Coordinates of N, CA and C in Angstrom, one line a residue:
M4 N 47.4 93.6 138.7 CA 47.2 92.5 137.7 C 47.6 91.2 138.4
F5 N 46.8 90.2 138.4 CA 47.0 89.0 139.2 C 47.1 87.8 138.2
L6 N 48.0 86.9 138.6 CA 48.2 85.7 137.8 C 47.4 84.5 138.4
N7 N 47.0 83.6 137.5 CA 46.4 82.4 138.0 C 47.5 81.3 138.1
E8 N 47.1 80.0 138.3 CA 48.1 79.0 138.6 C 49.0 78.7 137.4
I9 N 48.5 79.0 136.2 CA 49.3 78.7 135.0 C 49.9 80.0 134.4
G10 N 49.8 81.1 135.1 CA 50.5 82.3 134.7 C 49.7 83.2 133.8
Q11 N 48.4 83.0 133.6 CA 47.5 83.9 132.9 C 47.2 85.1 133.7
P12 N 47.3 86.3 133.2 CA 47.1 87.5 133.9 C 45.7 88.0 133.8
L13 N 45.2 88.8 134.8 CA 43.9 89.4 134.8 C 43.9 90.6 135.6
I14 N 43.3 91.7 135.1 CA 43.0 92.9 135.9 C 41.5 92.8 136.3
L15 N 41.2 92.6 137.5 CA 39.8 92.4 137.9 C 39.0 93.7 137.9
D16 N 37.8 93.6 137.4 CA 36.9 94.7 137.3 C 35.8 94.6 138.4
S17 N 35.7 95.6 139.2 CA 34.8 95.6 140.4 C 33.3 95.5 139.9
K18 N 33.1 95.8 138.6 CA 31.7 95.7 138.1 C 31.4 94.4 137.5
K19 N 32.3 93.5 137.5 CA 32.1 92.1 136.9 C 32.1 91.1 138.0
T20 N 31.4 90.0 137.7 CA 31.4 88.8 138.6 C 32.2 87.7 137.9
Y21 N 33.0 87.1 138.7 CA 33.9 86.0 138.2 C 33.6 84.7 138.7
S22 N 33.6 83.7 137.9 CA 33.3 82.3 138.3 C 34.5 81.7 139.0
P23 N 34.3 80.6 139.8 CA 35.4 79.9 140.4 C 36.5 79.5 139.5
Y24 N 36.2 79.3 138.2 CA 37.2 78.9 137.2 C 38.0 80.1 136.7
E25 N 37.6 81.3 137.1 CA 38.3 82.5 136.7 C 39.1 83.1 137.8
R26 N 39.3 82.3 138.8 CA 40.1 82.9 140.0 C 41.5 83.1 139.6
H27 N 42.0 84.3 140.0 CA 43.4 84.6 139.8 C 44.0 85.0 141.2
N28 N 44.2 84.0 141.9 CA 44.6 84.2 143.3 C 46.2 84.2 143.5
G29 N 46.9 84.1 142.4 CA 48.3 84.1 142.5 C 48.9 85.4 142.7
P30 N 50.2 85.6 142.5 CA 50.9 86.8 142.7 C 50.4 88.0 141.9
M31 N 50.5 89.2 142.5 CA 50.2 90.4 141.8 C 51.5 90.9 141.1
L32 N 51.5 91.2 139.8 CA 52.5 91.8 139.1 C 52.3 93.3 139.1
L33 N 53.2 94.1 139.5 CA 53.0 95.5 139.6 C 53.1 96.2 138.2
T34 N 51.9 96.6 137.7 CA 51.8 97.4 136.5 C 51.1 98.7 136.9
S35 N 50.8 99.5 135.9 CA 50.1 100.8 136.2 C 48.8 100.6 136.8
A36 N 48.1 99.5 136.6 CA 46.8 99.2 137.2 C 46.9 99.1 138.7
A37 N 48.0 98.7 139.2 CA 48.2 98.5 140.7 C 48.1 99.9 141.4
F38 N 48.3 101.0 140.7 CA 48.3 102.3 141.3 C 47.0 103.1 141.0
Q39 N 46.1 102.3 140.5 CA 44.7 102.9 140.3 C 43.8 102.1 141.1
E40 N 42.5 102.5 141.2 CA 41.5 101.7 141.9 C 41.4 100.3 141.3
H41 N 41.5 99.3 142.1 CA 41.5 97.9 141.5 C 40.8 97.0 142.5
K42 N 40.4 95.9 142.0 CA 39.8 94.8 142.8 C 40.8 93.7 143.1
V43 N 40.8 93.2 144.4 CA 41.7 92.2 144.8 C 40.9 90.9 144.9
P44 N 41.5 89.8 144.4 CA 40.8 88.5 144.5 C 40.5 88.1 146.0
T45 N 39.5 87.4 146.2 CA 39.1 87.1 147.6 C 40.1 86.2 148.3
S46 N 40.8 85.4 147.5 CA 41.8 84.4 148.1 C 43.2 84.8 147.6
F47 N 43.4 86.1 147.5 CA 44.8 86.6 147.1 C 45.9 86.0 148.0
C48 N 46.9 85.5 147.4 CA 48.0 84.9 148.1 C 48.9 85.9 148.8
D49 N 48.7 87.2 148.7 CA 49.4 88.2 149.4 C 50.9 88.3 148.9
R50 N 51.2 87.9 147.7 CA 52.5 88.1 147.2 C 52.5 89.1 146.1
I51 N 53.5 90.0 146.1 CA 53.6 91.1 145.1 C 54.9 91.1 144.5
I52 N 55.0 91.2 143.1 CA 56.2 91.1 142.4 C 56.4 92.3 141.5
G53 N 57.6 92.9 141.5 CA 57.9 94.0 140.7 C 59.3 94.5 140.9
C54 N 59.6 95.6 140.1 CA 61.0 96.2 140.3 C 61.0 96.9 141.6
A55 N 62.2 97.3 142.0 CA 62.4 98.0 143.3 C 61.7 99.3 143.3
E56 N 61.7 100.0 142.2 CA 61.1 101.3 142.1 C 59.5 101.2 142.3
D57 N 58.9 100.2 141.7 CA 57.5 100.0 141.8 C 57.1 99.5 143.2
V58 N 57.9 98.6 143.7 CA 57.6 98.1 145.1 C 57.6 99.3 146.1
A59 N 58.6 100.1 146.0 CA 58.7 101.2 146.9 C 57.5 102.2 146.7
R60 N 57.2 102.4 145.5 CA 56.0 103.3 145.2 C 54.7 102.7 145.7
F61 N 54.5 101.4 145.5 CA 53.3 100.7 146.0 C 53.2 100.8 147.5
Q62 N 54.3 100.6 148.2 CA 54.3 100.6 149.7 C 53.9 102.0 150.2
R63 N 54.0 103.0 149.4 CA 53.6 104.4 149.8 C 52.2 104.7 149.5
V64 N 51.5 103.8 148.8 CA 50.0 104.0 148.5 C 49.3 103.9 149.9
P65 N 48.4 104.9 150.2 CA 47.6 104.9 151.4 C 46.8 103.6 151.5
G66 N 47.0 102.9 152.7 CA 46.2 101.7 152.9 C 47.0 100.4 152.6
E67 N 47.8 100.5 151.5 CA 48.6 99.3 151.1 C 49.8 99.1 152.0
S68 N 50.3 100.1 152.6 CA 51.5 100.0 153.5 C 51.1 99.2 154.8
K69 N 49.9 99.1 155.1 CA 49.4 98.5 156.3 C 49.2 97.0 156.1
Q70 N 49.1 96.6 154.8 CA 48.8 95.2 154.5 C 50.1 94.3 154.7
D71 N 49.8 93.1 155.1 CA 50.9 92.1 155.4 C 51.3 91.4 154.1
Y72 N 51.8 92.1 153.1 CA 52.2 91.5 151.9 C 53.6 91.0 151.9
V73 N 53.9 90.0 151.1 CA 55.3 89.5 150.9 C 55.7 90.0 149.5
Y74 N 56.8 90.8 149.5 CA 57.3 91.4 148.3 C 58.4 90.6 147.7
R75 N 58.4 90.6 146.4 CA 59.6 90.0 145.6 C 60.1 91.0 144.6
I76 N 61.3 91.5 144.8 CA 61.8 92.4 143.9 C 62.6 91.7 142.8
I77 N 62.3 92.0 141.5 CA 63.0 91.3 140.4 C 63.8 92.4 139.7
R78 N 65.0 92.0 139.2 CA 65.9 92.9 138.5 C 65.6 92.9 137.1
P79 N 65.8 94.1 136.4 CA 65.5 94.2 135.0 C 66.3 93.2 134.1
N80 N 65.6 92.6 133.2 CA 66.2 91.7 132.2 C 66.9 90.4 132.8
E81 N 66.5 90.1 134.0 CA 67.0 88.9 134.6 C 65.9 87.9 134.9
P82 N 65.8 86.8 134.2 CA 64.7 85.8 134.4 C 64.7 85.4 135.8
T83 N 63.5 85.4 136.4 CA 63.3 85.0 137.8 C 62.2 83.9 137.9
E84 N 62.6 82.8 138.6 CA 61.6 81.7 138.7 C 60.7 82.0 139.9
I85 N 59.4 81.9 139.6 CA 58.4 82.0 140.7 C 57.5 80.8 140.6
G86 N 57.0 80.5 141.8 CA 56.1 79.3 141.9 C 54.7 79.8 142.3
N87 N 53.7 79.0 141.8 CA 52.3 79.4 142.1 C 51.5 78.1 142.0
D88 N 51.0 77.7 143.2 CA 50.1 76.5 143.3 C 50.7 75.3 142.6
G89 N 52.0 75.1 142.9 CA 52.6 73.9 142.4 C 53.2 74.0 141.1
N90 N 53.0 75.1 140.4 CA 53.6 75.3 139.0 C 54.7 76.4 139.1
T91 N 55.6 76.3 138.2 CA 56.7 77.3 138.1 C 56.7 78.0 136.8
M92 N 57.2 79.2 136.8 CA 57.3 80.0 135.5 C 58.5 80.9 135.7
L93 N 59.0 81.3 134.5 CA 60.1 82.4 134.5 C 59.4 83.7 134.2
V94 N 59.7 84.7 135.0 CA 59.2 86.1 134.8 C 60.4 87.0 134.5
T95 N 60.4 87.8 133.5 CA 61.4 88.7 133.2 C 60.8 90.1 133.0
L96 N 61.3 91.1 133.8 CA 60.9 92.4 133.7 C 61.7 93.1 132.7
I97 N 61.1 93.7 131.7 CA 61.8 94.4 130.6 C 61.6 95.9 130.6
P98 N 62.5 96.7 131.0 CA 62.3 98.2 131.0 C 62.1 98.7 129.5
A99 N 61.1 99.6 129.4 CA 60.7 100.1 128.1 C 60.7 101.6 128.1
G100 N 61.6 102.3 128.9 CA 61.7 103.7 128.8 C 60.8 104.4 129.9
E101 N 60.6 105.7 129.7 CA 59.8 106.4 130.6 C 58.6 107.1 129.9
N102 N 57.5 107.3 130.6 CA 56.4 108.1 130.0 C 56.6 109.6 130.1
D103 N 55.6 110.3 129.7 CA 55.7 111.8 129.7 C 55.9 112.4 131.0
V104 N 55.5 111.7 132.1 CA 55.6 112.3 133.4 C 56.8 111.7 134.2
G105 N 57.7 111.0 133.5 CA 58.9 110.5 134.1 C 58.8 109.1 134.8
E106 N 57.6 108.5 134.7 CA 57.4 107.2 135.3 C 58.0 106.1 134.4
S107 N 58.6 105.0 135.0 CA 59.1 103.9 134.3 C 58.1 103.1 133.6
C108 N 58.3 102.7 132.4 CA 57.4 101.8 131.7 C 58.1 100.5 131.5
H109 N 57.4 99.4 131.6 CA 58.0 98.1 131.4 C 57.0 97.1 130.9
L110 N 57.6 96.0 130.4 CA 56.8 94.8 130.0 C 57.2 93.6 130.9
Y111 N 56.4 92.6 130.9 CA 56.7 91.4 131.6 C 56.7 90.2 130.5
Y112 N 57.8 89.5 130.5 CA 57.8 88.3 129.7 C 57.7 87.1 130.6
L113 N 56.7 86.2 130.3 CA 56.4 85.0 131.1 C 56.6 83.8 130.2
K114 N 57.4 82.9 130.8 CA 57.7 81.6 130.0 C 57.4 80.5 130.9
T115 N 56.5 79.6 130.4 CA 56.2 78.3 131.1 C 56.7 77.2 130.2
D116 N 56.4 75.9 130.5 CA 56.8 74.8 129.7 C 56.0 74.8 128.4
Y117 N 54.9 75.6 128.3 CA 54.0 75.5 127.2 C 53.8 76.8 126.5
V118 N 54.0 77.9 127.1 CA 53.6 79.2 126.5 C 54.7 80.3 126.8
R119 N 54.9 81.1 125.7 CA 55.7 82.3 125.8 C 54.7 83.5 125.7
A120 N 54.6 84.2 126.8 CA 53.6 85.3 126.9 C 54.3 86.6 127.2
L121 N 53.7 87.7 126.6 CA 54.2 89.0 126.8 C 53.1 89.9 127.3
I122 N 53.3 90.6 128.5 CA 52.4 91.4 129.1 C 52.8 92.9 128.9
V123 N 52.0 93.6 128.2 CA 52.3 95.0 127.8 C 51.6 96.0 128.7
D124 N 52.3 96.8 129.3 CA 51.7 97.9 130.1 C 51.7 99.2 129.3
N125 N 52.2 100.2 129.8 CA 52.3 101.5 129.0 C 53.5 101.4 128.0
L126 N 53.3 101.9 126.9 CA 54.3 102.0 125.9 C 54.7 103.4 125.6
T127 N 56.0 103.7 125.2 CA 56.4 105.0 125.0 C 56.4 105.4 123.5
G128 N 56.3 104.3 122.6 CA 56.5 104.5 121.2 C 57.9 104.3 120.7
Y129 N 58.8 104.2 121.6 CA 60.2 103.9 121.2 C 60.5 102.5 121.4
L130 N 61.3 101.9 120.5 CA 61.6 100.5 120.5 C 63.1 100.2 120.8
D131 N 63.8 101.2 121.3 CA 65.3 101.0 121.5 C 65.6 100.2 122.7
F132 N 64.5 99.8 123.5 CA 64.7 98.9 124.6 C 64.9 97.5 124.2
I133 N 64.5 97.1 123.0 CA 64.5 95.7 122.6 C 65.9 95.1 122.5
P134 N 66.9 95.8 122.0 CA 68.2 95.2 121.9 C 68.8 95.0 123.3
K135 N 68.3 95.7 124.3 CA 68.9 95.6 125.7 C 68.2 94.6 126.5
A136 N 67.2 93.9 126.0 CA 66.2 93.1 126.8 C 66.8 91.8 127.2
G137 N 67.9 91.3 126.8 CA 68.4 90.1 127.2 C 68.2 88.9 126.3
A138 N 69.1 87.9 126.4 CA 69.1 86.8 125.4 C 67.8 86.0 125.5
L139 N 67.2 85.7 126.7 CA 66.0 84.9 126.8 C 64.9 85.6 126.0
F140 N 64.7 86.9 126.1 CA 63.6 87.6 125.4 C 63.9 87.6 123.9
H141 N 65.2 87.8 123.5 CA 65.5 87.8 122.1 C 65.2 86.4 121.4
R142 N 65.5 85.3 122.2 CA 65.2 84.0 121.6 C 63.7 83.9 121.5
A143 N 62.9 84.4 122.5 CA 61.4 84.3 122.4 C 60.9 85.1 121.1
L144 N 61.5 86.2 120.9 CA 61.1 87.0 119.7 C 61.4 86.2 118.4
S145 N 62.6 85.6 118.4 CA 62.9 84.8 117.2 C 62.0 83.6 117.0
N146 N 61.6 82.9 118.1 CA 60.8 81.8 118.0 C 59.3 82.1 117.9
G147 N 59.0 83.3 118.3 CA 57.6 83.8 118.2 C 56.9 83.8 119.6
I148 N 56.2 84.9 119.8 CA 55.4 85.1 121.1 C 54.0 84.4 120.9
D149 N 53.7 83.5 121.8 CA 52.4 82.8 121.7 C 51.2 83.8 122.0
V150 N 51.3 84.5 123.1 CA 50.2 85.4 123.5 C 50.8 86.7 124.0
M151 N 50.1 87.8 123.5 CA 50.4 89.1 124.0 C 49.2 89.7 124.7
Y152 N 49.4 90.1 125.9 CA 48.3 90.7 126.7 C 48.5 92.2 126.7
I153 N 47.4 93.0 126.5 CA 47.4 94.4 126.6 C 46.3 94.9 127.5
D154 N 46.5 96.1 128.0 CA 45.4 96.7 128.9 C 44.4 97.3 128.0
D155 N 43.2 96.6 127.9 CA 42.2 96.9 127.0 C 41.4 98.2 127.4
I156 N 41.8 98.7 128.6 CA 41.1 100.0 129.0 C 41.3 101.1 128.0
Y157 N 42.4 101.0 127.3 CA 42.7 102.1 126.3 C 41.7 102.1 125.1
F158 N 41.0 101.0 124.9 CA 40.0 100.9 123.9 C 38.6 101.2 124.3
E159 N 38.5 101.7 125.6 CA 37.2 102.0 126.2 C 37.0 103.5 126.3
S160 N 38.0 104.3 125.9 CA 38.0 105.7 126.1 C 38.6 106.4 124.9
S161 N 38.4 107.7 124.7 CA 38.9 108.4 123.5 C 39.7 109.6 124.0
D162 N 40.2 109.6 125.3 CA 41.0 110.7 125.7 C 42.4 110.6 125.1
D163 N 43.2 111.6 125.2 CA 44.5 111.7 124.5 C 45.4 110.6 124.9
E164 N 45.5 110.2 126.2 CA 46.4 109.1 126.6 C 46.0 107.8 125.9
S165 N 44.7 107.5 125.9 CA 44.2 106.3 125.3 C 44.5 106.2 123.8
L166 N 44.3 107.3 123.1 CA 44.5 107.4 121.7 C 46.0 107.2 121.4
E167 N 46.9 107.8 122.2 CA 48.3 107.6 122.1 C 48.7 106.2 122.3
Q168 N 48.2 105.6 123.4 CA 48.5 104.2 123.7 C 48.0 103.2 122.6
R169 N 46.9 103.5 122.1 CA 46.4 102.6 121.0 C 47.3 102.6 119.8
E170 N 47.8 103.8 119.5 CA 48.8 103.9 118.4 C 50.1 103.1 118.7
H171 N 50.5 103.2 119.9 CA 51.7 102.4 120.3 C 51.5 100.9 120.3
I172 N 50.3 100.5 120.7 CA 49.9 99.1 120.8 C 49.9 98.5 119.4
Y173 N 49.2 99.3 118.4 CA 49.2 98.8 117.1 C 50.6 98.6 116.5
A174 N 51.4 99.6 116.7 CA 52.8 99.5 116.1 C 53.6 98.4 116.7
F175 N 53.4 98.2 118.0 CA 54.2 97.1 118.7 C 53.6 95.7 118.3
A176 N 52.3 95.6 118.2 CA 51.7 94.3 117.8 C 52.1 94.0 116.4
Q177 N 52.2 95.0 115.5 CA 52.6 94.7 114.1 C 54.1 94.2 114.1
L178 N 54.9 94.7 115.0 CA 56.3 94.3 115.1 C 56.4 92.9 115.7
I179 N 55.7 92.6 116.8 CA 55.8 91.3 117.5 C 55.1 90.2 116.8
R180 N 53.9 90.5 116.2 CA 53.1 89.5 115.5 C 52.9 88.2 116.4
P181 N 52.2 88.4 117.5 CA 51.9 87.2 118.4 C 50.9 86.3 117.7
R182 N 50.8 85.1 118.2 CA 49.8 84.2 117.7 C 48.4 84.7 118.2
F183 N 48.3 85.2 119.4 CA 47.0 85.6 120.0 C 47.2 86.9 120.7
L184 N 46.2 87.7 120.7 CA 46.1 88.9 121.5 C 44.9 88.9 122.4
F185 N 45.1 89.2 123.7 CA 44.0 89.2 124.7 C 44.1 90.5 125.5
G186 N 42.9 91.0 125.9 CA 42.9 92.1 126.9 C 43.0 91.6 128.3
L187 N 43.7 92.4 129.1 CA 44.0 92.0 130.5 C 42.7 92.1 131.3
R188 N 41.7 92.8 130.8 CA 40.4 92.9 131.5 C 39.3 92.1 130.8
K189 N 39.7 91.3 129.8 CA 38.8 90.4 129.1 C 37.7 91.1 128.4
N190 N 38.0 92.3 127.9 CA 37.0 93.0 127.0 C 37.4 92.6 125.6
N191 N 36.4 92.8 124.7 CA 36.7 92.6 123.3 C 37.6 93.6 122.7
L192 N 38.5 93.1 121.8 CA 39.5 94.0 121.2 C 39.1 94.2 119.7
P193 N 39.5 95.3 119.1 CA 39.1 95.6 117.7 C 39.6 94.6 116.8
Q194 N 38.8 94.2 115.8 CA 39.2 93.2 114.8 C 40.5 93.6 114.0
N195 N 40.6 94.9 113.7 CA 41.8 95.3 113.0 C 43.1 95.1 113.8
L196 N 43.0 95.1 115.1 CA 44.1 94.8 116.0 C 44.3 93.3 116.0
L197 N 43.3 92.5 116.1 CA 43.4 91.1 116.1 C 44.0 90.5 114.8
D198 N 43.7 91.3 113.7 CA 44.2 90.8 112.4 C 45.7 90.9 112.3
L199 N 46.4 91.5 113.3 CA 47.8 91.6 113.3 C 48.5 90.3 113.8
C200 N 47.6 89.5 114.4 CA 48.2 88.2 114.9 C 48.5 87.3 113.7
V201 N 49.4 86.3 114.0 CA 49.7 85.3 113.0 C 49.3 83.9 113.6
Q202 N 48.7 83.0 112.9 CA 48.4 81.7 113.4 C 49.5 80.7 113.2
K203 N 50.4 81.0 112.3 CA 51.6 80.1 112.1 C 52.8 81.0 111.9
Y204 N 53.9 80.7 112.5 CA 55.1 81.4 112.3 C 55.8 80.9 111.1
R205 N 56.1 81.8 110.2 CA 56.8 81.5 109.0 C 58.2 82.1 109.0
G206 N 59.1 81.7 108.2 CA 60.5 82.1 108.2 C 60.6 83.6 108.1
H207 N 59.8 84.3 107.2 CA 59.9 85.7 107.0 C 59.5 86.5 108.2
N208 N 58.6 85.9 109.0 CA 58.2 86.6 110.3 C 59.4 86.6 111.3
Q209 N 60.1 85.4 111.4 CA 61.2 85.3 112.3 C 62.3 86.2 111.8
Q210 N 62.5 86.3 110.5 CA 63.6 87.1 110.0 C 63.3 88.6 110.3
Q211 N 62.1 89.0 110.2 CA 61.7 90.4 110.5 C 62.0 90.7 112.0
T212 N 61.6 89.8 112.9 CA 61.9 90.0 114.3 C 63.4 90.1 114.6
Q213 N 64.2 89.2 114.0 CA 65.6 89.2 114.2 C 66.2 90.5 113.7
V214 N 65.7 91.0 112.6 CA 66.2 92.3 112.1 C 65.9 93.4 113.1
S215 N 64.7 93.3 113.8 CA 64.3 94.4 114.7 C 65.2 94.5 115.9
L216 N 65.9 93.4 116.2 CA 66.8 93.4 117.4 C 68.0 94.3 117.2
T217 N 68.2 94.6 115.9 CA 69.4 95.5 115.7 C 69.0 97.0 115.6
L218 N 67.7 97.3 115.8 CA 67.3 98.7 115.8 C 68.0 99.5 116.8

């Protein structure tokens, strides 16, 4: 998953053609998509960001270990400033437990001067990671998440993993109530999922989020 100059993420699809205005040549954030077949931007900046475990795992992928990448390891729940094309943003890696095969799941929280965004990778269905996620993320939940990005590939299939992830995504979106929901691959999302978004943050939404921090 690659970022553009203002921190918007995208998983490129080899079957799609992207215009110059859709270039995402910034850093790659290591999510589960990085360990699957993926397309790399033509002008990729060769910077890769992730936790120590994911960086080590990515370096073992055949072919990737020979690339001249610059790696940036970020620590869980610690906001890290990264620059991209003259812009800066804060990136926080939020551990979210382990999946059924023992692989770590996590979210990325991105904060710029204008947007609070949450990038959701795999979810486990458990929310006990939220109280441990750090003060910056807790404040973001209290103030409201502007945009939540999810991997829309789970809505393109009906296998067991996809169905399970859909259930987790619906539950998490209902809790977070972002203003907007977008797919990381720019596919259309179901309307009943989009209906979980709120266009204005009201006091009761903030109170519900604050209560969730005590779960």
